[in-house]
C-alpha cells in the first residue's frame, strides 16, 4: 500500500492479491463506492489513521 497526496486529495494504491490487481482509490470520495470490494474497504478503514497521518505517503525520495 502507498498513498500520494496532491492538491488536497489523497489517493491510496494497494494490491488486491486475491484478484492479482492494483487498485487506486481516492480517499474519502471513492471509499463509499459500491464498486470497491468489502475486503479492500476493510483494509483501508483499518489503516485510515496511518493513511491520514502520511505514514504510507510516497514522496519519491526513497
Short mmCIF file of C-alpha atoms in Angstrom, two decimals:
data_model
loop_
_atom_site.label_atom_id
_atom_site.label_comp_id
_atom_site.label_asym_id
_atom_site.label_seq_id
_atom_site.Cartn_x
_atom_site.Cartn_y
_atom_site.Cartn_z
CA UNK A 1 0.00 0.00 0.00
CA UNK A 2 1.15 3.52 -0.72
CA UNK A 3 -0.53 6.90 -0.87
CA UNK A 4 0.02 10.15 -2.74
CA UNK A 5 -1.45 13.49 -1.70
CA UNK A 6 -1.85 16.07 -4.42
CA UNK A 7 -3.87 19.29 -4.23
CA UNK A 8 -5.53 18.17 -1.01
CA UNK A 9 -6.68 14.83 -2.45
CA UNK A 10 -5.14 11.59 -1.18
CA UNK A 11 -5.03 8.59 -3.48
CA UNK A 12 -4.27 5.19 -1.98
CA UNK A 13 -2.95 2.35 -4.14
CA UNK A 14 -2.95 -1.18 -2.84
CA UNK A 15 -2.54 -4.68 -4.20
CA UNK A 16 -5.52 -6.98 -4.12
CA UNK A 17 -3.74 -10.32 -4.18
CA UNK A 18 -6.92 -12.40 -4.44
CA UNK A 19 -7.61 -10.88 -7.87
CA UNK A 20 -3.99 -10.12 -8.83
CA UNK A 21 -4.58 -6.42 -9.43
CA UNK A 22 -3.59 -2.98 -8.21
CA UNK A 23 -6.43 -0.72 -7.08
CA UNK A 24 -6.21 3.06 -6.68
CA UNK A 25 -8.86 4.74 -4.55
CA UNK A 26 -9.38 8.43 -3.88
CA UNK A 27 -9.92 8.97 -0.16
CA UNK A 28 -12.58 9.62 1.10
CA UNK A 29 -14.57 10.17 -2.11
CA UNK A 30 -14.38 6.71 -3.68
CA UNK A 31 -14.31 4.77 -0.42
CA UNK A 32 -18.11 4.78 -0.25
CA UNK A 33 -18.46 3.46 -3.81
CA UNK A 34 -20.27 0.16 -4.26
CA UNK A 35 -17.63 -0.86 -6.82
CA UNK A 36 -14.96 -1.21 -4.12
CA UNK A 37 -14.74 -4.71 -2.64
CA UNK A 38 -15.59 -5.04 1.05
CA UNK A 39 -12.19 -6.65 1.62
CA UNK A 40 -10.40 -3.54 0.34
CA UNK A 41 -12.65 -1.19 2.30
CA UNK A 42 -11.87 -3.09 5.49
CA UNK A 43 -8.11 -2.83 4.91
CA UNK A 44 -8.33 0.89 4.19
CA UNK A 45 -10.59 1.61 7.17
CA UNK A 46 -8.30 -0.41 9.45
CA UNK A 47 -5.33 1.73 8.32
CA UNK A 48 -7.16 5.07 7.97
CA UNK A 49 -5.29 6.73 10.84
CA UNK A 50 -1.91 5.88 9.30
CA UNK A 51 -3.13 6.90 5.83
CA UNK A 52 -4.30 10.31 7.06
CA UNK A 53 -1.09 10.87 9.03
CA UNK A 54 1.01 10.38 5.89
CA UNK A 55 2.58 7.12 7.05
CA UNK A 56 2.04 5.47 3.64
CA UNK A 57 2.77 8.58 1.54
CA UNK A 58 5.16 8.09 -1.36
CA UNK A 59 7.50 11.05 -1.55
CA UNK A 60 9.78 9.86 -4.34
CA UNK A 61 12.87 10.23 -2.14
CA UNK A 62 13.23 6.61 -1.04
#
